[in-house]
PDB file of C-alpha atoms in Angstrom:
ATOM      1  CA  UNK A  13       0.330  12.006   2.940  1.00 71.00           C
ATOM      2  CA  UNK A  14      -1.765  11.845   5.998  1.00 71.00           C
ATOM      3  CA  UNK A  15      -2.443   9.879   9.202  1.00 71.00           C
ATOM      4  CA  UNK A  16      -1.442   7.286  10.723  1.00 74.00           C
ATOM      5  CA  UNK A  17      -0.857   3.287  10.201  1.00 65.00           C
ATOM      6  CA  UNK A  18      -1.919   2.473  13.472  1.00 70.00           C
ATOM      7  CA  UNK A  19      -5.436   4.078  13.251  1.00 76.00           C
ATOM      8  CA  UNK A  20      -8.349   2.870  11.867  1.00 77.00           C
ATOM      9  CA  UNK A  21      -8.137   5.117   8.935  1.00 79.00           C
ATOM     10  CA  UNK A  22      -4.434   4.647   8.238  1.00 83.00           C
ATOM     11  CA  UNK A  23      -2.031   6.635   6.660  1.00 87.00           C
ATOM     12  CA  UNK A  24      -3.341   7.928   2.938  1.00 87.00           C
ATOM     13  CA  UNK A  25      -0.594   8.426  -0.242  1.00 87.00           C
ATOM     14  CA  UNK A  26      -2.647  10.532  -2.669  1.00 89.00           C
ATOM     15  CA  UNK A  27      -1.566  10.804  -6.019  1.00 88.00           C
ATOM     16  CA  UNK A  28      -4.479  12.134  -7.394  1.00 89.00           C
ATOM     17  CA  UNK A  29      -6.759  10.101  -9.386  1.00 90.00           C
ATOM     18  CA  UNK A  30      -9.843   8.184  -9.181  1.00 90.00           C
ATOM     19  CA  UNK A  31      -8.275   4.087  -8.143  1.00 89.00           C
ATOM     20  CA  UNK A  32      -7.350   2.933  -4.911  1.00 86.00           C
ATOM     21  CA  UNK A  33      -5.291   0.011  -2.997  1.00 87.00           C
ATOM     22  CA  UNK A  34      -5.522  -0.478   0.277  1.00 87.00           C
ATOM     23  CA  UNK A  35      -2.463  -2.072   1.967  1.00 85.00           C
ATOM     24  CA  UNK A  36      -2.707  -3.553   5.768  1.00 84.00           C
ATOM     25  CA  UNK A  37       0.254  -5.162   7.388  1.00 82.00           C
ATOM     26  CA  UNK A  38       0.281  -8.170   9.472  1.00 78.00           C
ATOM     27  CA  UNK A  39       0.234  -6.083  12.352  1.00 81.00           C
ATOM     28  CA  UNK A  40      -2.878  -3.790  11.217  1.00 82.00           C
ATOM     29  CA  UNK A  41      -0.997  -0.784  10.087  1.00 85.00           C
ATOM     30  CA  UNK A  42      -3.379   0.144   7.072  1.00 86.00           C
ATOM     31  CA  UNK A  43      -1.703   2.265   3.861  1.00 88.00           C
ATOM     32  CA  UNK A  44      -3.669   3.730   1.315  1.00 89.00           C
ATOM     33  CA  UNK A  45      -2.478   4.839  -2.115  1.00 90.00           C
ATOM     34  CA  UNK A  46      -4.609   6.260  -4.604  1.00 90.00           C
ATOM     35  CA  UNK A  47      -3.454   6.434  -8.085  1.00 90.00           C
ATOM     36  CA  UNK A  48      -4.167   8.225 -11.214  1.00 93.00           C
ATOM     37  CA  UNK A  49      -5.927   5.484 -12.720  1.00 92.00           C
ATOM     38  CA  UNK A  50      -6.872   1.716 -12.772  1.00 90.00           C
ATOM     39  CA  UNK A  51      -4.025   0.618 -14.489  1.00 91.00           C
ATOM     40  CA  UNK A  52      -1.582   2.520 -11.688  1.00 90.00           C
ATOM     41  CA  UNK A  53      -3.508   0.357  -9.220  1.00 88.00           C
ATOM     42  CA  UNK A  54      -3.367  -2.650 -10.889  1.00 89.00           C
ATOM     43  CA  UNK A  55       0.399  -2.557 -11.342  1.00 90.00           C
ATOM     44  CA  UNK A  56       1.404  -1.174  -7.776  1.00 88.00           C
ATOM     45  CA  UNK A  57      -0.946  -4.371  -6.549  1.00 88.00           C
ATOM     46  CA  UNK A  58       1.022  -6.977  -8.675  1.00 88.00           C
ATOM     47  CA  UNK A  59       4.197  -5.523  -7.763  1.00 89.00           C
ATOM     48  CA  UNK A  60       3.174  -5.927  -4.015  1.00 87.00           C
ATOM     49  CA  UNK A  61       1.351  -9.016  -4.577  1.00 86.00           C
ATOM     50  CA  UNK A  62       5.046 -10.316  -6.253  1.00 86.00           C
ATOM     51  CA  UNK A  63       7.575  -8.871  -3.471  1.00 82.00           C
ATOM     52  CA  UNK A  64       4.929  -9.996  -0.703  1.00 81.00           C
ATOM     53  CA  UNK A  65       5.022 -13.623  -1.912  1.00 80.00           C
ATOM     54  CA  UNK A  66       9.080 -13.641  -2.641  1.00 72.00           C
ATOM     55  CA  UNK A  67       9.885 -12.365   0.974  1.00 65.00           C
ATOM     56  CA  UNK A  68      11.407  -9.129  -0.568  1.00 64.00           C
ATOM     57  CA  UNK A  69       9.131  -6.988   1.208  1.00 59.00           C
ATOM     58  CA  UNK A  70       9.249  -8.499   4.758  1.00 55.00           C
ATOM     59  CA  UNK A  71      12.807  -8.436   4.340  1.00 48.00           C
ATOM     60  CA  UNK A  72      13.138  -4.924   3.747  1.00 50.00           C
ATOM     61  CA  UNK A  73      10.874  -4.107   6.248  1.00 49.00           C
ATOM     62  CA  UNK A  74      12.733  -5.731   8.773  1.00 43.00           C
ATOM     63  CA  UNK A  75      16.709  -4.221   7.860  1.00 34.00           C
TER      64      UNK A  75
END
């Protein structure tokens, strides 16, 4: 892991692997994670795109 969330470049989670997701918070922190492969990405974005819409991650975020 490096960096930070509140620069520009955010904080990187490398895995290894050639797919990406960027992730930026309502307050501009900015997380990158890249993943082995697509399919990784794919699935970490649905699961985000899921807890994001349900509240689950705002509320965790918040505790």
């Amino acid at each position: 892991m490096t960096g930070r969330a509140r620069s520009r470049r955010g904080v990187r989670l490398d895995l290894g692997g050639p797919a990406g997701l960027v992730l930026t918070t309502h307050d501009g922190q900015r997380f990158t994670v890249v993943t082995p492969d697509p399919e990784t990405a794919a699935e970490l974005q649905a699961t985000v795109t899921q807890a994001t819409s349900s509240g689950d991650v705002r509320n965790r975020l918040q505790k």
